[in-house]
Amino acid sequence: MKTTLKEKEDHGKNQAKAQIASIVEMVAALDTENDEDRESAQETIQNDPLSVEVRESWHALGQNEIPNEIPAEFKILLCWGGPVVQIIGELSEHGQPENPQLQYQDWFTGWTDHPLTDEEQDALQTYCEQFYFRN
């Protein structure tokens, strides 16, 4: 019997589910009265991603980068290879993360936004807030 694409396991989606479950768990560890435990939880989050990147706003061709421009967007790469999972979002004028989205991609597929519950979205926001996005 031939397996159709619809019947195949969605490895990208499964990896995104695993990543958000891990994020929820790491963020829950921040909720403690003990300063050492909170610092340990923050360090765990900060050491979690493969990379944290920012980029400035769009500008016209031939225009040099604007000096002291504040980054406008961020990307946190959580895992790669196939599947890939990342968080993307915008940065406020103060460098604070806004509107984070969890995305996944697998071989021969485009980036897909992973739907989140309100609890997962709140955890994702808190996770992103543990990083400093300014140079």
mmCIF file with all atom_site columns, C-alpha atoms in Angstrom:
data_model
loop_
_atom_site.group_PDB
_atom_site.id
_atom_site.type_symbol
_atom_site.label_atom_id
_atom_site.label_alt_id
_atom_site.label_comp_id
_atom_site.label_asym_id
_atom_site.label_entity_id
_atom_site.label_seq_id
_atom_site.pdbx_PDB_ins_code
_atom_site.Cartn_x
_atom_site.Cartn_y
_atom_site.Cartn_z
_atom_site.occupancy
_atom_site.B_iso_or_equiv
_atom_site.pdbx_formal_charge
_atom_site.auth_seq_id
_atom_site.auth_comp_id
_atom_site.auth_asym_id
_atom_site.auth_atom_id
_atom_site.pdbx_PDB_model_num
ATOM 1   C CA . MET A 1 1   ? 0.000  0.000  0.000  1.00 0.00 ? 1   MET A CA 1
ATOM 2   C CA . LYS A 1 2   ? 1.370  3.404  -1.014 1.00 0.00 ? 2   LYS A CA 1
ATOM 3   C CA . THR A 1 3   ? 1.642  6.099  1.698  1.00 0.00 ? 3   THR A CA 1
ATOM 4   C CA . THR A 1 4   ? 0.298  9.483  0.657  1.00 0.00 ? 4   THR A CA 1
ATOM 5   C CA . LEU A 1 5   ? 1.900  12.781 1.631  1.00 0.00 ? 5   LEU A CA 1
ATOM 6   C CA . LYS A 1 6   ? -1.033 13.516 3.929  1.00 0.00 ? 6   LYS A CA 1
ATOM 7   C CA . GLU A 1 7   ? -0.453 10.249 5.781  1.00 0.00 ? 7   GLU A CA 1
ATOM 8   C CA . LYS A 1 8   ? 3.266  10.869 6.282  1.00 0.00 ? 8   LYS A CA 1
ATOM 9   C CA . GLU A 1 9   ? 4.408  12.033 9.675  1.00 0.00 ? 9   GLU A CA 1
ATOM 10  C CA . ASP A 1 10  ? 5.009  15.792 9.804  1.00 0.00 ? 10  ASP A CA 1
ATOM 11  C CA . HIS A 1 11  ? 8.468  15.851 11.398 1.00 0.00 ? 11  HIS A CA 1
ATOM 12  C CA . GLY A 1 12  ? 8.642  19.647 11.310 1.00 0.00 ? 12  GLY A CA 1
ATOM 13  C CA . LYS A 1 13  ? 5.391  20.042 13.202 1.00 0.00 ? 13  LYS A CA 1
ATOM 14  C CA . ASN A 1 14  ? 6.431  17.380 15.713 1.00 0.00 ? 14  ASN A CA 1
ATOM 15  C CA . GLN A 1 15  ? 9.742  19.145 16.323 1.00 0.00 ? 15  GLN A CA 1
ATOM 16  C CA . ALA A 1 16  ? 7.920  22.472 16.795 1.00 0.00 ? 16  ALA A CA 1
ATOM 17  C CA . LYS A 1 17  ? 5.636  20.803 19.374 1.00 0.00 ? 17  LYS A CA 1
ATOM 18  C CA . ALA A 1 18  ? 8.683  19.452 21.216 1.00 0.00 ? 18  ALA A CA 1
ATOM 19  C CA . GLN A 1 19  ? 10.385 22.861 21.159 1.00 0.00 ? 19  GLN A CA 1
ATOM 20  C CA . ILE A 1 20  ? 7.372  24.754 22.531 1.00 0.00 ? 20  ILE A CA 1
ATOM 21  C CA . ALA A 1 21  ? 6.895  22.122 25.263 1.00 0.00 ? 21  ALA A CA 1
ATOM 22  C CA . SER A 1 22  ? 10.537 22.660 26.256 1.00 0.00 ? 22  SER A CA 1
ATOM 23  C CA . ILE A 1 23  ? 10.078 26.450 26.208 1.00 0.00 ? 23  ILE A CA 1
ATOM 24  C CA . VAL A 1 24  ? 6.993  26.229 28.441 1.00 0.00 ? 24  VAL A CA 1
ATOM 25  C CA . GLU A 1 25  ? 8.985  24.093 30.888 1.00 0.00 ? 25  GLU A CA 1
ATOM 26  C CA . MET A 1 26  ? 11.991 26.453 30.909 1.00 0.00 ? 26  MET A CA 1
ATOM 27  C CA . VAL A 1 27  ? 9.777  29.511 31.420 1.00 0.00 ? 27  VAL A CA 1
ATOM 28  C CA . ALA A 1 28  ? 7.920  27.810 34.286 1.00 0.00 ? 28  ALA A CA 1
ATOM 29  C CA . ALA A 1 29  ? 11.279 27.425 36.053 1.00 0.00 ? 29  ALA A CA 1
ATOM 30  C CA . LEU A 1 30  ? 11.598 31.245 36.093 1.00 0.00 ? 30  LEU A CA 1
ATOM 31  C CA . ASP A 1 31  ? 8.634  31.447 38.491 1.00 0.00 ? 31  ASP A CA 1
ATOM 32  C CA . THR A 1 32  ? 10.524 31.071 41.733 1.00 0.00 ? 32  THR A CA 1
ATOM 33  C CA . GLU A 1 33  ? 11.309 33.214 44.761 1.00 0.00 ? 33  GLU A CA 1
ATOM 34  C CA . ASN A 1 34  ? 14.853 31.852 44.917 1.00 0.00 ? 34  ASN A CA 1
ATOM 35  C CA . ASP A 1 35  ? 17.261 34.211 43.112 1.00 0.00 ? 35  ASP A CA 1
ATOM 36  C CA . GLU A 1 36  ? 19.785 31.449 42.378 1.00 0.00 ? 36  GLU A CA 1
ATOM 37  C CA . ASP A 1 37  ? 17.113 29.234 40.846 1.00 0.00 ? 37  ASP A CA 1
ATOM 38  C CA . ARG A 1 38  ? 15.781 32.125 38.731 1.00 0.00 ? 38  ARG A CA 1
ATOM 39  C CA . GLU A 1 39  ? 19.294 32.990 37.502 1.00 0.00 ? 39  GLU A CA 1
ATOM 40  C CA . SER A 1 40  ? 19.865 29.325 36.672 1.00 0.00 ? 40  SER A CA 1
ATOM 41  C CA . ALA A 1 41  ? 16.583 29.228 34.730 1.00 0.00 ? 41  ALA A CA 1
ATOM 42  C CA . GLN A 1 42  ? 17.561 32.397 32.828 1.00 0.00 ? 42  GLN A CA 1
ATOM 43  C CA . GLU A 1 43  ? 20.945 30.909 31.991 1.00 0.00 ? 43  GLU A CA 1
ATOM 44  C CA . THR A 1 44  ? 19.293 27.715 30.761 1.00 0.00 ? 44  THR A CA 1
ATOM 45  C CA . ILE A 1 45  ? 17.113 29.753 28.394 1.00 0.00 ? 45  ILE A CA 1
ATOM 46  C CA . GLN A 1 46  ? 20.006 31.909 27.198 1.00 0.00 ? 46  GLN A CA 1
ATOM 47  C CA . ASN A 1 47  ? 22.061 28.788 26.419 1.00 0.00 ? 47  ASN A CA 1
ATOM 48  C CA . ASP A 1 48  ? 19.184 26.999 24.678 1.00 0.00 ? 48  ASP A CA 1
ATOM 49  C CA . PRO A 1 49  ? 19.164 28.376 21.101 1.00 0.00 ? 49  PRO A CA 1
ATOM 50  C CA . LEU A 1 50  ? 21.706 27.627 18.402 1.00 0.00 ? 50  LEU A CA 1
ATOM 51  C CA . SER A 1 51  ? 21.789 31.311 17.446 1.00 0.00 ? 51  SER A CA 1
ATOM 52  C CA . VAL A 1 52  ? 20.154 34.656 18.181 1.00 0.00 ? 52  VAL A CA 1
ATOM 53  C CA . GLU A 1 53  ? 20.193 37.185 15.338 1.00 0.00 ? 53  GLU A CA 1
ATOM 54  C CA . VAL A 1 54  ? 18.821 40.660 14.616 1.00 0.00 ? 54  VAL A CA 1
ATOM 55  C CA . ARG A 1 55  ? 18.487 42.819 11.539 1.00 0.00 ? 55  ARG A CA 1
ATOM 56  C CA . GLU A 1 56  ? 17.812 46.469 10.950 1.00 0.00 ? 56  GLU A CA 1
ATOM 57  C CA . SER A 1 57  ? 15.020 47.976 8.916  1.00 0.00 ? 57  SER A CA 1
ATOM 58  C CA . TRP A 1 58  ? 14.729 47.965 5.148  1.00 0.00 ? 58  TRP A CA 1
ATOM 59  C CA . HIS A 1 59  ? 16.580 50.683 3.247  1.00 0.00 ? 59  HIS A CA 1
ATOM 60  C CA . ALA A 1 60  ? 17.051 51.696 -0.383 1.00 0.00 ? 60  ALA A CA 1
ATOM 61  C CA . LEU A 1 61  ? 19.640 50.005 -2.597 1.00 0.00 ? 61  LEU A CA 1
ATOM 62  C CA . GLY A 1 62  ? 22.957 51.805 -2.503 1.00 0.00 ? 62  GLY A CA 1
ATOM 63  C CA . GLN A 1 63  ? 22.166 53.433 0.822  1.00 0.00 ? 63  GLN A CA 1
ATOM 64  C CA . ASN A 1 64  ? 24.694 52.578 3.484  1.00 0.00 ? 64  ASN A CA 1
ATOM 65  C CA . GLU A 1 65  ? 23.462 51.231 6.763  1.00 0.00 ? 65  GLU A CA 1
ATOM 66  C CA . ILE A 1 66  ? 22.153 53.941 9.034  1.00 0.00 ? 66  ILE A CA 1
ATOM 67  C CA . PRO A 1 67  ? 24.607 54.555 11.906 1.00 0.00 ? 67  PRO A CA 1
ATOM 68  C CA . ASN A 1 68  ? 23.297 53.546 15.338 1.00 0.00 ? 68  ASN A CA 1
ATOM 69  C CA . GLU A 1 69  ? 20.144 52.092 13.815 1.00 0.00 ? 69  GLU A CA 1
ATOM 70  C CA . ILE A 1 70  ? 18.160 49.989 16.247 1.00 0.00 ? 70  ILE A CA 1
ATOM 71  C CA . PRO A 1 71  ? 17.446 46.413 15.126 1.00 0.00 ? 71  PRO A CA 1
ATOM 72  C CA . ALA A 1 72  ? 13.840 45.954 13.980 1.00 0.00 ? 72  ALA A CA 1
ATOM 73  C CA . GLU A 1 73  ? 13.512 42.158 13.821 1.00 0.00 ? 73  GLU A CA 1
ATOM 74  C CA . PHE A 1 74  ? 14.930 39.123 15.564 1.00 0.00 ? 74  PHE A CA 1
ATOM 75  C CA . LYS A 1 75  ? 15.339 35.425 14.894 1.00 0.00 ? 75  LYS A CA 1
ATOM 76  C CA . ILE A 1 76  ? 16.151 32.695 17.398 1.00 0.00 ? 76  ILE A CA 1
ATOM 77  C CA . LEU A 1 77  ? 17.215 29.425 15.801 1.00 0.00 ? 77  LEU A CA 1
ATOM 78  C CA . LEU A 1 78  ? 16.235 26.505 18.037 1.00 0.00 ? 78  LEU A CA 1
ATOM 79  C CA . CYS A 1 79  ? 17.242 23.522 15.905 1.00 0.00 ? 79  CYS A CA 1
ATOM 80  C CA . TRP A 1 80  ? 18.295 22.843 12.333 1.00 0.00 ? 80  TRP A CA 1
ATOM 81  C CA . GLY A 1 81  ? 19.044 20.120 9.867  1.00 0.00 ? 81  GLY A CA 1
ATOM 82  C CA . GLY A 1 82  ? 15.655 18.857 8.899  1.00 0.00 ? 82  GLY A CA 1
ATOM 83  C CA . PRO A 1 83  ? 13.438 19.837 10.484 1.00 0.00 ? 83  PRO A CA 1
ATOM 84  C CA . VAL A 1 84  ? 14.321 23.410 11.432 1.00 0.00 ? 84  VAL A CA 1
ATOM 85  C CA . VAL A 1 85  ? 12.521 25.375 14.152 1.00 0.00 ? 85  VAL A CA 1
ATOM 86  C CA . GLN A 1 86  ? 12.903 29.103 14.757 1.00 0.00 ? 86  GLN A CA 1
ATOM 87  C CA . ILE A 1 87  ? 11.266 32.009 16.530 1.00 0.00 ? 87  ILE A CA 1
ATOM 88  C CA . ILE A 1 88  ? 10.903 35.252 14.600 1.00 0.00 ? 88  ILE A CA 1
ATOM 89  C CA . GLY A 1 89  ? 9.517  38.560 15.757 1.00 0.00 ? 89  GLY A CA 1
ATOM 90  C CA . GLU A 1 90  ? 9.723  42.304 15.798 1.00 0.00 ? 90  GLU A CA 1
ATOM 91  C CA . LEU A 1 91  ? 11.657 44.520 18.187 1.00 0.00 ? 91  LEU A CA 1
ATOM 92  C CA . SER A 1 92  ? 10.266 47.638 19.819 1.00 0.00 ? 92  SER A CA 1
ATOM 93  C CA . GLU A 1 93  ? 12.159 50.912 19.705 1.00 0.00 ? 93  GLU A CA 1
ATOM 94  C CA . HIS A 1 94  ? 13.653 49.850 23.047 1.00 0.00 ? 94  HIS A CA 1
ATOM 95  C CA . GLY A 1 95  ? 14.845 46.483 21.718 1.00 0.00 ? 95  GLY A CA 1
ATOM 96  C CA . GLN A 1 96  ? 12.099 44.466 23.395 1.00 0.00 ? 96  GLN A CA 1
ATOM 97  C CA . PRO A 1 97  ? 10.685 41.446 21.525 1.00 0.00 ? 97  PRO A CA 1
ATOM 98  C CA . GLU A 1 98  ? 7.149  41.766 20.168 1.00 0.00 ? 98  GLU A CA 1
ATOM 99  C CA . ASN A 1 99  ? 4.837  39.376 18.338 1.00 0.00 ? 99  ASN A CA 1
ATOM 100 C CA . PRO A 1 100 ? 7.061  36.280 18.468 1.00 0.00 ? 100 PRO A CA 1
ATOM 101 C CA . GLN A 1 101 ? 6.057  33.442 16.142 1.00 0.00 ? 101 GLN A CA 1
ATOM 102 C CA . LEU A 1 102 ? 7.230  29.848 16.255 1.00 0.00 ? 102 LEU A CA 1
ATOM 103 C CA . GLN A 1 103 ? 7.949  28.490 12.777 1.00 0.00 ? 103 GLN A CA 1
ATOM 104 C CA . TYR A 1 104 ? 9.093  25.171 11.399 1.00 0.00 ? 104 TYR A CA 1
ATOM 105 C CA . GLN A 1 105 ? 10.362 23.875 8.096  1.00 0.00 ? 105 GLN A CA 1
ATOM 106 C CA . ASP A 1 106 ? 11.246 20.411 6.842  1.00 0.00 ? 106 ASP A CA 1
ATOM 107 C CA . TRP A 1 107 ? 12.829 19.133 3.663  1.00 0.00 ? 107 TRP A CA 1
ATOM 108 C CA . PHE A 1 108 ? 11.078 20.479 0.557  1.00 0.00 ? 108 PHE A CA 1
ATOM 109 C CA . THR A 1 109 ? 8.591  22.579 2.546  1.00 0.00 ? 109 THR A CA 1
ATOM 110 C CA . GLY A 1 110 ? 8.345  26.289 3.250  1.00 0.00 ? 110 GLY A CA 1
ATOM 111 C CA . TRP A 1 111 ? 8.269  27.995 6.623  1.00 0.00 ? 111 TRP A CA 1
ATOM 112 C CA . THR A 1 112 ? 5.055  27.262 8.506  1.00 0.00 ? 112 THR A CA 1
ATOM 113 C CA . ASP A 1 113 ? 3.739  29.158 11.538 1.00 0.00 ? 113 ASP A CA 1
ATOM 114 C CA . HIS A 1 114 ? 3.054  26.735 14.381 1.00 0.00 ? 114 HIS A CA 1
ATOM 115 C CA . PRO A 1 115 ? -0.273 27.515 16.096 1.00 0.00 ? 115 PRO A CA 1
ATOM 116 C CA . LEU A 1 116 ? 0.054  28.161 19.830 1.00 0.00 ? 116 LEU A CA 1
ATOM 117 C CA . THR A 1 117 ? -2.308 28.195 22.771 1.00 0.00 ? 117 THR A CA 1
ATOM 118 C CA . ASP A 1 118 ? -2.499 31.395 24.826 1.00 0.00 ? 118 ASP A CA 1
ATOM 119 C CA . GLU A 1 119 ? -0.305 29.750 27.488 1.00 0.00 ? 119 GLU A CA 1
ATOM 120 C CA . GLU A 1 120 ? 2.281  28.749 24.890 1.00 0.00 ? 120 GLU A CA 1
ATOM 121 C CA . GLN A 1 121 ? 2.243  32.246 23.336 1.00 0.00 ? 121 GLN A CA 1
ATOM 122 C CA . ASP A 1 122 ? 2.814  33.813 26.766 1.00 0.00 ? 122 ASP A CA 1
ATOM 123 C CA . ALA A 1 123 ? 5.689  31.392 27.436 1.00 0.00 ? 123 ALA A CA 1
ATOM 124 C CA . LEU A 1 124 ? 7.195  32.163 24.020 1.00 0.00 ? 124 LEU A CA 1
ATOM 125 C CA . GLN A 1 125 ? 7.045  35.904 24.782 1.00 0.00 ? 125 GLN A CA 1
ATOM 126 C CA . THR A 1 126 ? 8.695  35.405 28.187 1.00 0.00 ? 126 THR A CA 1
ATOM 127 C CA . TYR A 1 127 ? 11.353 33.143 26.629 1.00 0.00 ? 127 TYR A CA 1
ATOM 128 C CA . CYS A 1 128 ? 12.218 35.845 24.067 1.00 0.00 ? 128 CYS A CA 1
ATOM 129 C CA . GLU A 1 129 ? 12.373 38.502 26.793 1.00 0.00 ? 129 GLU A CA 1
ATOM 130 C CA . GLN A 1 130 ? 15.353 36.674 28.335 1.00 0.00 ? 130 GLN A CA 1
ATOM 131 C CA . PHE A 1 131 ? 17.604 37.883 25.489 1.00 0.00 ? 131 PHE A CA 1
ATOM 132 C CA . TYR A 1 132 ? 19.228 41.281 24.975 1.00 0.00 ? 132 TYR A CA 1
ATOM 133 C CA . PHE A 1 133 ? 18.717 42.330 21.349 1.00 0.00 ? 133 PHE A CA 1
ATOM 134 C CA . ARG A 1 134 ? 20.832 45.492 21.254 1.00 0.00 ? 134 ARG A CA 1
ATOM 135 C CA . ASN A 1 135 ? 24.484 45.722 20.204 1.00 0.00 ? 135 ASN A CA 1
#
